């Protein structure tokens, strides 16, 4: 017998289920949705100026991508000051999670990055349905995509080993580099710079002598004169350093004041304070290895000039462009802003970015990208961008295609499910 009451009940149940399904879909509706991004890095202290610059860059580029991105989402940057402390970072991660923020961004300090990777992994293991993705824009310790790799961590910078492959490939063709001093910050990244410099140059230029090696506390040294005295006493014609922020600016300043005329091979010459410290003193002697430089041309050059006019500052952390480009494309591909689906869509993703075609390697979540060697010189018609109004610039002297700097990974990725 036909039971109309039962049929009506079933239809109501189906309608309710459909409504719930629609609501669940709307929770991860992609177009028009606001995606909050927690920025967790130092906004105070000696390294504060670097963080302040990068927050402005995230917000500035966020405005641009909000006007147009493949997913049609809106990005909102929420800054947190971790004071360069791993312990403070873990407190801030919890605060961000409590606010419902599902994407966190950090880059300054690999010691912080290692702690953050571990904490995000633990959070996600304990909180299914509330997963967080960690977008690393400049912490470059290779362990982050090797022994300490995590499914939830994606690195948009090139790691220390990749940059040293490019740097050493350039140095091997510089016959005047004969005696090298390694001076680095005493934490994960600094140790790795020294390690890979010895490994790669030992392989490519076994005749080069390492005449000195020293480590100093991160973001604590105000006078580098004693370190420069050691460099001079060693007879080094070249210094290799992974220093950044005040630690590079003050080192360069001390070297200029002491009349040291050797070469510097660096990772972070373009970062706040260092151009001013260099002035004209390092012309032709200071080199940087990076995924970009000040004179990239095209749309990136226009953005850098607009940023400079608006903030009277320089936009140098272009990996932030990688993040917005790839994150919005992954959201479009996943048709969702759910971190679980977006993480899966980020794996193996290839996009055209400001420095060429880049790929998020699935095996370890390390972005594969071209690298550049640039040299500090007077700005001219060909390379006109002058950071910190120094009249100088970083001019490209060599580009290395992705395959040159790509390094193997030992990552044993544990994927969810």
PDB file of C-alpha atoms in Angstrom, residues 295-403:
ATOM      1  CA  UNK A 295      65.826  44.621 -11.953  1.00  0.00           C
ATOM      2  CA  UNK A 296      63.522  41.762 -12.962  1.00  0.00           C
ATOM      3  CA  UNK A 297      61.649  43.806 -15.567  1.00  0.00           C
ATOM      4  CA  UNK A 298      58.035  43.259 -16.616  1.00  0.00           C
ATOM      5  CA  UNK A 299      55.129  43.321 -14.177  1.00  0.00           C
ATOM      6  CA  UNK A 300      57.347  42.620 -11.159  1.00  0.00           C
ATOM      7  CA  UNK A 301      59.399  45.731 -11.912  1.00  0.00           C
ATOM      8  CA  UNK A 302      56.230  47.827 -12.102  1.00  0.00           C
ATOM      9  CA  UNK A 303      55.031  46.421  -8.779  1.00  0.00           C
ATOM     10  CA  UNK A 304      58.408  47.159  -7.152  1.00  0.00           C
ATOM     11  CA  UNK A 305      58.299  50.757  -8.381  1.00  0.00           C
ATOM     12  CA  UNK A 306      54.713  51.236  -7.185  1.00  0.00           C
ATOM     13  CA  UNK A 307      55.610  49.733  -3.796  1.00  0.00           C
ATOM     14  CA  UNK A 308      58.584  52.087  -3.523  1.00  0.00           C
ATOM     15  CA  UNK A 309      56.460  55.139  -4.292  1.00  0.00           C
ATOM     16  CA  UNK A 310      53.778  54.163  -1.818  1.00  0.00           C
ATOM     17  CA  UNK A 311      55.949  53.076   1.128  1.00  0.00           C
ATOM     18  CA  UNK A 312      59.320  54.717   0.425  1.00  0.00           C
ATOM     19  CA  UNK A 313      60.706  51.195   0.818  1.00  0.00           C
ATOM     20  CA  UNK A 314      61.900  48.330  -1.385  1.00  0.00           C
ATOM     21  CA  UNK A 315      60.008  45.151  -2.238  1.00  0.00           C
ATOM     22  CA  UNK A 316      62.540  42.329  -2.128  1.00  0.00           C
ATOM     23  CA  UNK A 317      60.664  39.225  -0.883  1.00  0.00           C
ATOM     24  CA  UNK A 318      59.226  38.166  -4.212  1.00  0.00           C
ATOM     25  CA  UNK A 319      58.516  34.629  -2.974  1.00  0.00           C
ATOM     26  CA  UNK A 320      55.342  36.260  -1.640  1.00  0.00           C
ATOM     27  CA  UNK A 321      54.226  36.544  -5.271  1.00  0.00           C
ATOM     28  CA  UNK A 322      54.821  32.800  -5.623  1.00  0.00           C
ATOM     29  CA  UNK A 323      52.536  32.187  -2.632  1.00  0.00           C
ATOM     30  CA  UNK A 324      49.630  34.223  -3.970  1.00  0.00           C
ATOM     31  CA  UNK A 325      50.028  32.871  -7.505  1.00  0.00           C
ATOM     32  CA  UNK A 326      50.184  29.222  -6.491  1.00  0.00           C
ATOM     33  CA  UNK A 327      47.723  29.366  -3.596  1.00  0.00           C
ATOM     34  CA  UNK A 328      45.000  31.000  -5.683  1.00  0.00           C
ATOM     35  CA  UNK A 329      45.626  28.577  -8.577  1.00  0.00           C
ATOM     36  CA  UNK A 330      45.492  25.598  -6.214  1.00  0.00           C
ATOM     37  CA  UNK A 331      42.202  26.893  -4.763  1.00  0.00           C
ATOM     38  CA  UNK A 332      40.811  27.284  -8.269  1.00  0.00           C
ATOM     39  CA  UNK A 333      41.921  23.764  -9.208  1.00  0.00           C
ATOM     40  CA  UNK A 334      40.524  22.312  -5.975  1.00  0.00           C
ATOM     41  CA  UNK A 335      37.340  24.398  -6.291  1.00  0.00           C
ATOM     42  CA  UNK A 336      37.736  24.932  -2.565  1.00  0.00           C
ATOM     43  CA  UNK A 337      39.627  26.860   0.113  1.00  0.00           C
ATOM     44  CA  UNK A 338      39.681  23.819   2.412  1.00  0.00           C
ATOM     45  CA  UNK A 339      43.373  23.371   3.392  1.00  0.00           C
ATOM     46  CA  UNK A 340      43.193  19.587   2.900  1.00  0.00           C
ATOM     47  CA  UNK A 341      42.032  19.967  -0.705  1.00  0.00           C
ATOM     48  CA  UNK A 342      44.311  22.935  -1.388  1.00  0.00           C
ATOM     49  CA  UNK A 343      47.400  21.127  -0.061  1.00  0.00           C
ATOM     50  CA  UNK A 344      46.659  18.258  -2.429  1.00  0.00           C
ATOM     51  CA  UNK A 345      46.223  20.715  -5.333  1.00  0.00           C
ATOM     52  CA  UNK A 346      49.523  22.462  -4.493  1.00  0.00           C
ATOM     53  CA  UNK A 347      51.472  19.219  -4.849  1.00  0.00           C
ATOM     54  CA  UNK A 348      53.147  19.082  -8.240  1.00  0.00           C
ATOM     55  CA  UNK A 349      51.555  22.365  -9.322  1.00  0.00           C
ATOM     56  CA  UNK A 350      53.375  24.228 -12.108  1.00  0.00           C
ATOM     57  CA  UNK A 351      52.696  27.908 -12.824  1.00  0.00           C
ATOM     58  CA  UNK A 352      54.272  30.754 -14.735  1.00  0.00           C
ATOM     59  CA  UNK A 353      55.697  33.131 -12.136  1.00  0.00           C
ATOM     60  CA  UNK A 354      57.828  36.287 -12.202  1.00  0.00           C
ATOM     61  CA  UNK A 355      61.115  34.350 -12.624  1.00  0.00           C
ATOM     62  CA  UNK A 356      59.886  31.761 -15.109  1.00  0.00           C
ATOM     63  CA  UNK A 357      58.112  28.434 -14.836  1.00  0.00           C
ATOM     64  CA  UNK A 358      58.110  27.095 -11.279  1.00  0.00           C
ATOM     65  CA  UNK A 359      56.938  23.760  -9.862  1.00  0.00           C
ATOM     66  CA  UNK A 360      56.042  22.716  -6.332  1.00  0.00           C
ATOM     67  CA  UNK A 361      57.855  19.378  -6.220  1.00  0.00           C
ATOM     68  CA  UNK A 362      55.473  16.731  -4.922  1.00  0.00           C
ATOM     69  CA  UNK A 363      58.146  14.624  -3.229  1.00  0.00           C
ATOM     70  CA  UNK A 364      59.119  17.245  -0.631  1.00  0.00           C
ATOM     71  CA  UNK A 365      57.098  20.451  -1.268  1.00  0.00           C
ATOM     72  CA  UNK A 366      60.212  22.387  -2.302  1.00  0.00           C
ATOM     73  CA  UNK A 367      59.595  24.906  -5.092  1.00  0.00           C
ATOM     74  CA  UNK A 368      61.806  24.308  -8.118  1.00  0.00           C
ATOM     75  CA  UNK A 369      62.770  27.586  -9.773  1.00  0.00           C
ATOM     76  CA  UNK A 370      65.525  29.493 -11.624  1.00  0.00           C
ATOM     77  CA  UNK A 371      68.165  31.346  -9.567  1.00  0.00           C
ATOM     78  CA  UNK A 372      70.198  34.486 -10.249  1.00  0.00           C
ATOM     79  CA  UNK A 373      73.617  35.790  -9.270  1.00  0.00           C
ATOM     80  CA  UNK A 374      73.630  39.592  -9.080  1.00  0.00           C
ATOM     81  CA  UNK A 375      76.408  42.054  -8.239  1.00  0.00           C
ATOM     82  CA  UNK A 376      76.335  45.350  -6.360  1.00  0.00           C
ATOM     83  CA  UNK A 377      77.132  48.159  -8.773  1.00  0.00           C
ATOM     84  CA  UNK A 378      76.156  51.673  -9.772  1.00  0.00           C
ATOM     85  CA  UNK A 379      72.596  51.935 -11.086  1.00  0.00           C
ATOM     86  CA  UNK A 380      72.494  52.768 -14.796  1.00  0.00           C
ATOM     87  CA  UNK A 381      70.094  52.947 -17.744  1.00  0.00           C
ATOM     88  CA  UNK A 382      70.088  49.160 -18.153  1.00  0.00           C
ATOM     89  CA  UNK A 383      69.646  48.381 -14.433  1.00  0.00           C
ATOM     90  CA  UNK A 384      68.028  51.512 -12.984  1.00  0.00           C
ATOM     91  CA  UNK A 385      66.353  50.388  -9.734  1.00  0.00           C
ATOM     92  CA  UNK A 386      68.233  51.833  -6.764  1.00  0.00           C
ATOM     93  CA  UNK A 387      67.367  50.409  -3.310  1.00  0.00           C
ATOM     94  CA  UNK A 388      67.317  52.761  -0.310  1.00  0.00           C
ATOM     95  CA  UNK A 389      68.231  55.638  -2.635  1.00  0.00           C
ATOM     96  CA  UNK A 390      71.876  54.568  -2.659  1.00  0.00           C
ATOM     97  CA  UNK A 391      72.443  55.220  -6.362  1.00  0.00           C
ATOM     98  CA  UNK A 392      73.517  51.560  -6.510  1.00  0.00           C
ATOM     99  CA  UNK A 393      71.711  48.371  -7.520  1.00  0.00           C
ATOM    100  CA  UNK A 394      71.978  44.587  -7.768  1.00  0.00           C
ATOM    101  CA  UNK A 395      72.577  43.842 -11.440  1.00  0.00           C
ATOM    102  CA  UNK A 396      72.164  40.278 -12.751  1.00  0.00           C
ATOM    103  CA  UNK A 397      75.361  38.651 -13.989  1.00  0.00           C
ATOM    104  CA  UNK A 398      74.258  35.020 -14.305  1.00  0.00           C
ATOM    105  CA  UNK A 399      71.015  33.051 -14.433  1.00  0.00           C
ATOM    106  CA  UNK A 400      70.892  29.375 -13.528  1.00  0.00           C
ATOM    107  CA  UNK A 401      68.045  27.307 -14.900  1.00  0.00           C
ATOM    108  CA  UNK A 402      66.017  25.202 -12.504  1.00  0.00           C
ATOM    109  CA  UNK A 403      67.829  21.928 -13.208  1.00  0.00           C
TER     110      UNK A 403
END
